[in-house]
CSV table of C-alpha atoms in Angstrom, one decimal:
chain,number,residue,atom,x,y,z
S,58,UNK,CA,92.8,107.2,-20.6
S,59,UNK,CA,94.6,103.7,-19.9
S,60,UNK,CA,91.2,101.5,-18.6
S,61,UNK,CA,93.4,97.6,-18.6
S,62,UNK,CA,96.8,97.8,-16.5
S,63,UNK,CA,98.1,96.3,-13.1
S,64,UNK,CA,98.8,99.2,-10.3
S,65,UNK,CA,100.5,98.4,-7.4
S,66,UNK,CA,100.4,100.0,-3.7
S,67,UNK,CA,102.7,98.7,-0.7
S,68,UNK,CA,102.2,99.0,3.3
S,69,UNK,CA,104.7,98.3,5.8
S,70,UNK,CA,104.4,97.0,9.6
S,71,UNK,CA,104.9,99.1,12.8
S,72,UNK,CA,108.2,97.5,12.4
S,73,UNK,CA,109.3,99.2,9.8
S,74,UNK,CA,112.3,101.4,10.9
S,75,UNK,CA,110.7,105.0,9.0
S,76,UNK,CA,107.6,104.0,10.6
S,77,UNK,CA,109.3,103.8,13.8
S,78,UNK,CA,110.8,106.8,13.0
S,79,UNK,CA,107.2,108.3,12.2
S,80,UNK,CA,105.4,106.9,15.3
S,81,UNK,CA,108.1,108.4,17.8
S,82,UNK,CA,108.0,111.7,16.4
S,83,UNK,CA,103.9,111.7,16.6
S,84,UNK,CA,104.2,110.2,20.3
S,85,UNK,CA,106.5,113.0,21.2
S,86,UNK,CA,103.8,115.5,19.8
S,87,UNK,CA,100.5,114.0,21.7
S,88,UNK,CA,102.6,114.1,24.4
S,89,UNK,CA,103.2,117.7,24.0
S,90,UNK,CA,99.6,118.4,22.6
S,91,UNK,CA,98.2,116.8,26.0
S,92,UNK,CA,99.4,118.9,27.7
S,93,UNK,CA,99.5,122.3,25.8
S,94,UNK,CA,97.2,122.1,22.9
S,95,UNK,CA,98.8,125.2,21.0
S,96,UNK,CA,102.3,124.1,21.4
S,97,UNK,CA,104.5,124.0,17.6
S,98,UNK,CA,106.1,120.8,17.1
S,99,UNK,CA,108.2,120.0,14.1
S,100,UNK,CA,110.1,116.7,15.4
S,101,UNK,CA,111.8,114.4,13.7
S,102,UNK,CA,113.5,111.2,14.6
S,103,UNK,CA,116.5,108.6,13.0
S,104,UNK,CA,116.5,105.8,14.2
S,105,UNK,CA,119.7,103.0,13.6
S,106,UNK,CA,121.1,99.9,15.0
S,107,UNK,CA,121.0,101.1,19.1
S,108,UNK,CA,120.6,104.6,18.2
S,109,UNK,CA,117.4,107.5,18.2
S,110,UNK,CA,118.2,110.8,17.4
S,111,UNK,CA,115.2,113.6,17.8
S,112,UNK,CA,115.7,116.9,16.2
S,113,UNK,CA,113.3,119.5,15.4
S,114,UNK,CA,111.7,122.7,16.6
S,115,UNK,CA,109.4,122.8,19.5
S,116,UNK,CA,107.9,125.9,21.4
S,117,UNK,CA,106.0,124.6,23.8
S,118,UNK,CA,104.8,124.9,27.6
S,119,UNK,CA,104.2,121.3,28.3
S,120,UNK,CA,107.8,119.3,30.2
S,121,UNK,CA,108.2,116.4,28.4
S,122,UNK,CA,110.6,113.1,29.1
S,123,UNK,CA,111.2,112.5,25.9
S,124,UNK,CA,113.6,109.7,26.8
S,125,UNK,CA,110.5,108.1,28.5
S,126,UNK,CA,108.3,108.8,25.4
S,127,UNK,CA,110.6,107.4,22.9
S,128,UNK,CA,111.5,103.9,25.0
S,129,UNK,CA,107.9,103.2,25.7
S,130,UNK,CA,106.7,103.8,22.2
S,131,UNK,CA,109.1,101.2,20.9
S,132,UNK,CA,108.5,98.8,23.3
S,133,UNK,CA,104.6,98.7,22.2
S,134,UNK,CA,106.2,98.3,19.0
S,135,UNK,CA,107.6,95.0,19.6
S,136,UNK,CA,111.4,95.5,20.3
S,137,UNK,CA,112.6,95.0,23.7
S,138,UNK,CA,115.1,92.6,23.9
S,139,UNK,CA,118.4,92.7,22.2
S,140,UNK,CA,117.6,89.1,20.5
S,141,UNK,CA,115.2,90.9,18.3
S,142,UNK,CA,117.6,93.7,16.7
S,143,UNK,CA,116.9,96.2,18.7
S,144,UNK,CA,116.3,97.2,22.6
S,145,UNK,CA,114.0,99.5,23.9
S,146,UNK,CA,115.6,99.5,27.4
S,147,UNK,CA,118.9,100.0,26.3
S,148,UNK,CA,119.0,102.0,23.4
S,149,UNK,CA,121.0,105.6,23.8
S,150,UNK,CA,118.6,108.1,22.8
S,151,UNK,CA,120.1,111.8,21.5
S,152,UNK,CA,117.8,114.8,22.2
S,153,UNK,CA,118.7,117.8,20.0
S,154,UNK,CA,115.5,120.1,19.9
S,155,UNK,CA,115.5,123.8,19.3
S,156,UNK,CA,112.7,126.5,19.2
S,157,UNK,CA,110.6,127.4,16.4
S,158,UNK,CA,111.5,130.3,14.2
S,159,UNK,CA,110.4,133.5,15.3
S,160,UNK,CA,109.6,134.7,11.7
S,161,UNK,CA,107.7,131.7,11.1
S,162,UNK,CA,105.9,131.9,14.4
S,163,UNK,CA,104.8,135.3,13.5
S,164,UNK,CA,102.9,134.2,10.3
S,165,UNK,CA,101.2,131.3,12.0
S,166,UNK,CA,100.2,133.0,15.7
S,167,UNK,CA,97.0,135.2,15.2
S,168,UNK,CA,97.5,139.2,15.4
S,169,UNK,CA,100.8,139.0,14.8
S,170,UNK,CA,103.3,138.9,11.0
S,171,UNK,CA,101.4,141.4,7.9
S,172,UNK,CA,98.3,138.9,8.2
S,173,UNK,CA,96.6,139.5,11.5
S,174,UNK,CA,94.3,136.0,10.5
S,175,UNK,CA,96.2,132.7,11.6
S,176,UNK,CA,98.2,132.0,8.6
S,177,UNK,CA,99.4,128.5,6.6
S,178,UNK,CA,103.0,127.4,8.1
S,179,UNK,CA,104.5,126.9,5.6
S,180,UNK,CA,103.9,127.5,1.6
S,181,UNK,CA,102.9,124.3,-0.1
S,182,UNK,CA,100.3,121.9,-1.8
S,183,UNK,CA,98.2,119.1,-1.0
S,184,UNK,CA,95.9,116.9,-2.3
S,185,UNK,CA,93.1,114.5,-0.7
S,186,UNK,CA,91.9,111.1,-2.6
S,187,UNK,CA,88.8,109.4,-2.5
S,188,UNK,CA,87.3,106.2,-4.7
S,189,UNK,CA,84.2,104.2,-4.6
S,190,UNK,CA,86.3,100.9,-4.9
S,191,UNK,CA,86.2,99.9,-0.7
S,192,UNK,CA,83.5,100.8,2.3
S,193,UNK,CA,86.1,103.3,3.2
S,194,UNK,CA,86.6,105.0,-0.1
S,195,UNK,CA,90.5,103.7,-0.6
S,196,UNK,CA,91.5,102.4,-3.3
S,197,UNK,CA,91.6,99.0,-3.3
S,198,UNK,CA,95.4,97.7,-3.2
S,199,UNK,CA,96.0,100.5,-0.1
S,200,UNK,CA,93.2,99.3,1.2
S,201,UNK,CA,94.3,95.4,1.3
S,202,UNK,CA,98.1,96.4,1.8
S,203,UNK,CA,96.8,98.0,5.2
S,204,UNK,CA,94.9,95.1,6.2
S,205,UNK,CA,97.6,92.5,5.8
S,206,UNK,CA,100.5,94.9,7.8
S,207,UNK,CA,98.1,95.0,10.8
S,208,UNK,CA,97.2,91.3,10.7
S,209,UNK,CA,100.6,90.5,10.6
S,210,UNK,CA,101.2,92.6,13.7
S,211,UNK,CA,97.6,91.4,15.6
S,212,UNK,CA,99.0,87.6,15.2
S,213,UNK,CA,102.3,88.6,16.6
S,214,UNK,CA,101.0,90.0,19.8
S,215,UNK,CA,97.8,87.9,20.0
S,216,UNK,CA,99.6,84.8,20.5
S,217,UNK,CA,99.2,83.3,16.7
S,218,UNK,CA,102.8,83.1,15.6
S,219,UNK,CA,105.0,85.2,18.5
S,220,UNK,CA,108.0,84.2,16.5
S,221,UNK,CA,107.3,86.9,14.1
S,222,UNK,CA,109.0,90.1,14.9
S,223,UNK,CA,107.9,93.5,14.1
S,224,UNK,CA,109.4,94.7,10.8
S,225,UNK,CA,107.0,93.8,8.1
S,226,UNK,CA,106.1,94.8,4.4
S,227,UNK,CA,103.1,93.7,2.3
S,228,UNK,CA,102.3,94.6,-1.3
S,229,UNK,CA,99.2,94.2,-3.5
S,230,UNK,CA,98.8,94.4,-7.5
S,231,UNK,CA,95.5,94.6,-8.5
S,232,UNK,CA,94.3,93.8,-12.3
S,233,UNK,CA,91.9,97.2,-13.9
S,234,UNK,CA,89.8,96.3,-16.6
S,235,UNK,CA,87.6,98.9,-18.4
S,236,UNK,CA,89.3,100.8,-14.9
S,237,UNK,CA,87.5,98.4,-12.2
S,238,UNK,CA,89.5,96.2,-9.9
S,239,UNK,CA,88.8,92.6,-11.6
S,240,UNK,CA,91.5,90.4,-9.6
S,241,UNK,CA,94.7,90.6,-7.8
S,242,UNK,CA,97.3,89.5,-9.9
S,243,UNK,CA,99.9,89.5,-6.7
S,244,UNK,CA,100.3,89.6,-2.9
S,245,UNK,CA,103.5,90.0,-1.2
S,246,UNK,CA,104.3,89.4,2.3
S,247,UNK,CA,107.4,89.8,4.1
S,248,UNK,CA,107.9,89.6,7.6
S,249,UNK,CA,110.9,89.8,10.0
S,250,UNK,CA,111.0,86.2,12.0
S,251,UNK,CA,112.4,84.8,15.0
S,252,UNK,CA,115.9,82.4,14.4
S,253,UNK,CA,115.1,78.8,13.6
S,254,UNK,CA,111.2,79.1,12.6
S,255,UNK,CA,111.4,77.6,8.7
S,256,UNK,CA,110.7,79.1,5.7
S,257,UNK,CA,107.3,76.4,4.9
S,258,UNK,CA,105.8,77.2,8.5
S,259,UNK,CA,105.8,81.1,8.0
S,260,UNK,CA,104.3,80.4,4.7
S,261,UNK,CA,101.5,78.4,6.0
S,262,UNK,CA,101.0,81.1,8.4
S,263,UNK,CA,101.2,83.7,6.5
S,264,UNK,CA,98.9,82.0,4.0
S,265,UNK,CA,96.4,81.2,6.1
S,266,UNK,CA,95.9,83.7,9.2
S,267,UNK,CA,96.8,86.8,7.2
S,268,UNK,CA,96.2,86.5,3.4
S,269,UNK,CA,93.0,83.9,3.9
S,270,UNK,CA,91.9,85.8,6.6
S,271,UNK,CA,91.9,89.6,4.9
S,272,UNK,CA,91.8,89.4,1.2
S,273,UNK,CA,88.3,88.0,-0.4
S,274,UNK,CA,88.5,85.0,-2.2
S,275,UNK,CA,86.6,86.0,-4.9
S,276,UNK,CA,90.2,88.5,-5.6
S,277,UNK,CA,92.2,85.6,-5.8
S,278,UNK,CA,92.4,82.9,-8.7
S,279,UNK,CA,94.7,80.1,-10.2
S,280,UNK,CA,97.1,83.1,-12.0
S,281,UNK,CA,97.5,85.0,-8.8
S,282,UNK,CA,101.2,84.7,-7.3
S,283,UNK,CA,101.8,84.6,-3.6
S,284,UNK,CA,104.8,85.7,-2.6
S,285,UNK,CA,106.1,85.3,1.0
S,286,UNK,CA,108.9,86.0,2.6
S,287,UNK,CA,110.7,85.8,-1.3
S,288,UNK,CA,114.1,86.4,-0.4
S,289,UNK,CA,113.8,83.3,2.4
S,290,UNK,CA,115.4,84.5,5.9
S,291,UNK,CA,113.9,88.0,7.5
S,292,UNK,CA,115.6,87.5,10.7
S,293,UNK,CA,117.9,90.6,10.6
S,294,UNK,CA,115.4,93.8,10.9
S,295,UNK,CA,114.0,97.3,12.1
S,296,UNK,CA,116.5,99.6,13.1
S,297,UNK,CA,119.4,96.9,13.1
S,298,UNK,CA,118.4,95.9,9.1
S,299,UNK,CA,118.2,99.8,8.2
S,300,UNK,CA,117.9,103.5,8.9
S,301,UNK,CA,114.6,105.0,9.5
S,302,UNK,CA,113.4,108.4,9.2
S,303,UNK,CA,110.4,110.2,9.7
S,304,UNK,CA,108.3,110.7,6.8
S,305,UNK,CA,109.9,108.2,4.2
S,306,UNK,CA,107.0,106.8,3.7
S,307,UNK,CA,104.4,109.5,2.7
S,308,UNK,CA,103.2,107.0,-0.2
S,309,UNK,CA,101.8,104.4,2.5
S,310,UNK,CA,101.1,107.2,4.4
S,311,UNK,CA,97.8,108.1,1.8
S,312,UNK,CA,96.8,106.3,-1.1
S,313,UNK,CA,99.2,104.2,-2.0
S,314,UNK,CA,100.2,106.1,-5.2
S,315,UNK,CA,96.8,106.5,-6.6
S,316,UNK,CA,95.9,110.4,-7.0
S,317,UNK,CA,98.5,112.4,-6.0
S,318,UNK,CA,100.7,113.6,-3.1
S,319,UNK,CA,101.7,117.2,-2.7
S,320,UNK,CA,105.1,115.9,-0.9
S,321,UNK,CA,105.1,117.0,2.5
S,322,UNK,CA,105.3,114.4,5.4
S,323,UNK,CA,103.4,114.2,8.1
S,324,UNK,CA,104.1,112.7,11.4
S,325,UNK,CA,106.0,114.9,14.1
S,326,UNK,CA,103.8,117.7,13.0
S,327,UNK,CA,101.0,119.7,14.7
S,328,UNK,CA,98.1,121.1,12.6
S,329,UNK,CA,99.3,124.4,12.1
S,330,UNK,CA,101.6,122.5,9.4
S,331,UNK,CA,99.0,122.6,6.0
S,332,UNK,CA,101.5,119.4,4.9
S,333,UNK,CA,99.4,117.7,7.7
S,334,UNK,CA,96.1,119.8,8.2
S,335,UNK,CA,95.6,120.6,4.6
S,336,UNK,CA,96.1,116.8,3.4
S,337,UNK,CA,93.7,115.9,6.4
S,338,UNK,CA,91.0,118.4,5.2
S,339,UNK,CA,91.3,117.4,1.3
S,340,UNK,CA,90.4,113.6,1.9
S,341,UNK,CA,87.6,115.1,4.3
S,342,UNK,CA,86.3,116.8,1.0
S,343,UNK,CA,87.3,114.2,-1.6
S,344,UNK,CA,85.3,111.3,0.7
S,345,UNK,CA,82.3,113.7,0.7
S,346,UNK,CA,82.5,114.0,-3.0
S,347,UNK,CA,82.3,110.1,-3.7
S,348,UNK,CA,79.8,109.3,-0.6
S,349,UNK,CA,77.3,112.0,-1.9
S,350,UNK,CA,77.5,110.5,-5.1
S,351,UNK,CA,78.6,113.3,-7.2
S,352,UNK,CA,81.8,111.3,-8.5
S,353,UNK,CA,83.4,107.4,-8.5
S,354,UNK,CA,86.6,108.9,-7.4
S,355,UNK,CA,88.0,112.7,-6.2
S,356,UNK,CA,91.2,114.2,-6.4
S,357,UNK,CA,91.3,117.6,-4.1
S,358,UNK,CA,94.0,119.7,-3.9
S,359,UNK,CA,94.6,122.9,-1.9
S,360,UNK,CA,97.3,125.1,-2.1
S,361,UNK,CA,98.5,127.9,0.6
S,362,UNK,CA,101.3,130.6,1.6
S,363,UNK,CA,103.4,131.0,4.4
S,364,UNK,CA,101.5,133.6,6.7
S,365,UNK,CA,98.3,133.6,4.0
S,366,UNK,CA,95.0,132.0,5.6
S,367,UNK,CA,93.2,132.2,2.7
S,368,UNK,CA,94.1,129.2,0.0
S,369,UNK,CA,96.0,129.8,-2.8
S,370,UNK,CA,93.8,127.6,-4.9
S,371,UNK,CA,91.2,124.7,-4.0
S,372,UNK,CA,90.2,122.4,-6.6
S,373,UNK,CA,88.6,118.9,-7.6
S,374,UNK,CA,89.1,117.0,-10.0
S,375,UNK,CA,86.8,113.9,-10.4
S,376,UNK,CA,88.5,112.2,-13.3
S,377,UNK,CA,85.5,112.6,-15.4
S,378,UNK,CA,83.6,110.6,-13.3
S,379,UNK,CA,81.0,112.9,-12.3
S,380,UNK,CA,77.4,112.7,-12.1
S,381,UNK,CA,76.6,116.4,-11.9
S,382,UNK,CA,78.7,119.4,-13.3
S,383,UNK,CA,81.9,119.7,-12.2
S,384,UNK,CA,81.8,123.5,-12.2
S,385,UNK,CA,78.7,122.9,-9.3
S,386,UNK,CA,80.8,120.7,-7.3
S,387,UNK,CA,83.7,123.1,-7.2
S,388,UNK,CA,81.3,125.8,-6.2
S,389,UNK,CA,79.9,123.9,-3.6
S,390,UNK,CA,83.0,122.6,-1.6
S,391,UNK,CA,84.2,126.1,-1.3
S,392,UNK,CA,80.6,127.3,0.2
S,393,UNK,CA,80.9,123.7,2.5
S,394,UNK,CA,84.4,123.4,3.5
S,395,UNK,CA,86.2,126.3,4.6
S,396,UNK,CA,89.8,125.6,4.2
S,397,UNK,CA,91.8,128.1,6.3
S,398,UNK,CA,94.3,126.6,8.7
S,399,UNK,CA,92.2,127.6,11.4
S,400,UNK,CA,89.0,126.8,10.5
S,401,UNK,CA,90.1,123.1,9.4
S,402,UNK,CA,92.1,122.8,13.0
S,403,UNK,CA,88.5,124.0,14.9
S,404,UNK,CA,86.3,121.4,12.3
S,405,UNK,CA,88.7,118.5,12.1
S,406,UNK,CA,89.4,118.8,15.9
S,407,UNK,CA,93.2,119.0,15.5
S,408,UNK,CA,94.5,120.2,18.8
S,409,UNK,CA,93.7,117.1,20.5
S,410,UNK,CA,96.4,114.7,20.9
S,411,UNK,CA,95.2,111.8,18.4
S,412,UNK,CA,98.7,111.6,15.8
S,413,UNK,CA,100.4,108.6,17.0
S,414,UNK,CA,97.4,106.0,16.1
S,415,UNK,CA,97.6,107.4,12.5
S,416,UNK,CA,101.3,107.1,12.5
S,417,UNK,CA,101.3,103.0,11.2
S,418,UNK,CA,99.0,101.3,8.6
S,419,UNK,CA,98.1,104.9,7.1
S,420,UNK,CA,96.4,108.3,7.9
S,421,UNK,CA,93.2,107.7,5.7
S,422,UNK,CA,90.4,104.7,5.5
S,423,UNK,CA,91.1,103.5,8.8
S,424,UNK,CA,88.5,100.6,10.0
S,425,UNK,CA,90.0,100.6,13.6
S,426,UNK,CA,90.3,104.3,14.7
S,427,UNK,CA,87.7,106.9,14.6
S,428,UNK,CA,89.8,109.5,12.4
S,429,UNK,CA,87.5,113.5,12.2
S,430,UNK,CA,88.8,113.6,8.8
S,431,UNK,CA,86.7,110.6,8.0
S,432,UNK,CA,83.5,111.3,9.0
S,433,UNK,CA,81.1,112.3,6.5
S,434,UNK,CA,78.9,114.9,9.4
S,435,UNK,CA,78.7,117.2,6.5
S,436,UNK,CA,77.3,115.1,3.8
S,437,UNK,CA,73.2,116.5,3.8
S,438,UNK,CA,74.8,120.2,3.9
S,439,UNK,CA,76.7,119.0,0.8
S,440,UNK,CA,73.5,117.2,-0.9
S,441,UNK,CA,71.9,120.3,0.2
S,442,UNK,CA,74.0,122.2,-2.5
S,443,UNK,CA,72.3,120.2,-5.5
């Protein structure tokens, strides 16, 4: 097993056009979810220079404007004035929504399809990651990636540097030895700016109220290289720079390459999609694992069938990092975390409308939001097991 390399994980600012794309299509499902919890939404948006497009499936009671929905989420975004790319206020927006699929319906709604139990929407795998590198379990370069996109946006809107604008990427390589985090060995920040503000003064900026203020300085030595704004002008971005579309950026979505990802997306989606639910309900398990101490890092993955509540498989995988039998820790996750679609919605609390917050700066690890998936309420019944 490779213990000395670089890896490399990337995050990307509210900005971002597929993160647009990601946090209108989970503002039109909270909206939905407020006001009927058991609606099916499968919405997905494109966004382009002066252009949204929703499509999808929905089968829902709730009356939505989407129009409204989709303009005031990218105003809190950042873009409402033509001089910055993109207009909230005048944008066209193109609704082209259908109902779900009768024959899927049937496999997910309880007493109804050849399994009376509420079944997984789809076939498909997931997997949930957890490491003992951060406070939040996250590996390390996710973790940091996060924490420069957001300060990039809080000193936009706090006043700091307004000339930024929202599109913004950040990137963070971390030097393993013997498999531990020993340095950063690069930091890459890019961020759309206003016309006229120099290259120097969004360095200085950059330098000193985003990377000073997030990564530790103990990370950074003489051999780690900087890199901001490396191509020199970001004033062409968002939706005017390049088309966004939801779920383009599972990767930043969940742990930043490290483990795995089963490959569905999952913004625009409500829980009875296992591409959402099931990845929520592995990193549940997987940060249990590490926080109980069984294992310096978990890889969980589940596995389902369309229509099938029970899981096709459910396993973990601790990288030979654990501190008790691995065979014990399989058995006990199964007796502690029941991982039918149903079961995780009512645990994990999934009805509730609480998608579009997770929608930018990541699903998992969060220091800023309150997230059910993170909260370790089962750790003693876990313990208990061993």
């Amino acid at each position: 097993m490779l213990k000395d390399y670089i890896f490399t994980s990337e995050s990307v600012t509210e900005g971002h056009p597929d993160k647009m794309a990601d946090q209108i299509s989970d503002s039109i499902l909270d909206a939905i979810l407020s006001q009927d919890p058991n609606s099916r939404v499968a919405c997905e948006t494109m966004i382009t220079t002066g252009l949204v497009v929703l499509g999808g499936e929905i089968t829902s009671k709730a009356q939505i404007d989407f129009q409204d929905v989709v303009r005031q989420k990218i105003r809190d975004i950042g873009y409402d004035h033509s001089d910055k790319g993109f207009d909230a206020n005048t944008c066209a927006v193109m609704v082209t929504l259908d109902k779900q699929s009768p024959h899927i319906a049937q496999g997910v709604n309880v007493g109804q399809g050849t399994h009376k139990e509420q079944g997984a929407g789809d076939q498909g795998l997931m997997f949930g990651y957890a490491v003992n590198e951060t406070d939040t379990f996250m590996p390390l370069t996710t973790d940091l990636s996060h924490q420069l996109a957001l300060k990039l946006t809080e000193i936009r809107k706090n006043g700091v540097c307004p000339e930024l604008r929202a599109d913004g990427k950040t990137q963070v390589s971390a030097e393993y030895i013997n498999g531990k985090v020993s340095r950063l060995d690069a930091i890459v920040v890019s961020t759309q700016h206003a016309e006229g503000l120099s290259l120097p003064s969004i360095e200085e900026v950059i330098r000193t109220e985003v990377i000073g203020k997030v990564v530790p300085e103990h990370l950074i030595d003489d051999k780690t290289n900087i890199y901001v704004n490396p191509t020199g002008k970001f004033v062409i971005g968002g939706p005017m720079g390049d088309c966004g579309l939801t779920g383009r950026k599972i990767i930043v979505d969940t742990y930043g390459g490290h483990g795995a990802h089963g490959g569905g997306a999952f913004s625009g989606k409500d829980a009875s999609k296992v591409d959402r639910s099931g990845a929520y309900a592995t990193r549940q398990v997987a940060k249990h694992i590490v926080a109980a101490g069984l294992a310096e890092k978990a890889l969980v993955q589940v596995a389902y069938a369309i229509g099938v509540a029970k899981p096709m498989s459910f396993l973990v995988d601790t990288y030979g990092t654990e501190t008790v039998d691995l065979g014990k820790i399989n058995t006990a996750v199964n007796e502690v975390f029941d991982m039918r679609p149903q079961a995780i919605i009512a645990r994990l609390d999934l009805l509730t409308p609480i998608f579009a917050q997770t929608a930018a700066y990541g699903h998992f690890g969060r220091r800023d939001i309150d997230l059910p998936w993170e909260r370790l309420n089962l750790l003693d019944t876990l313990k208990a097991k061993f």
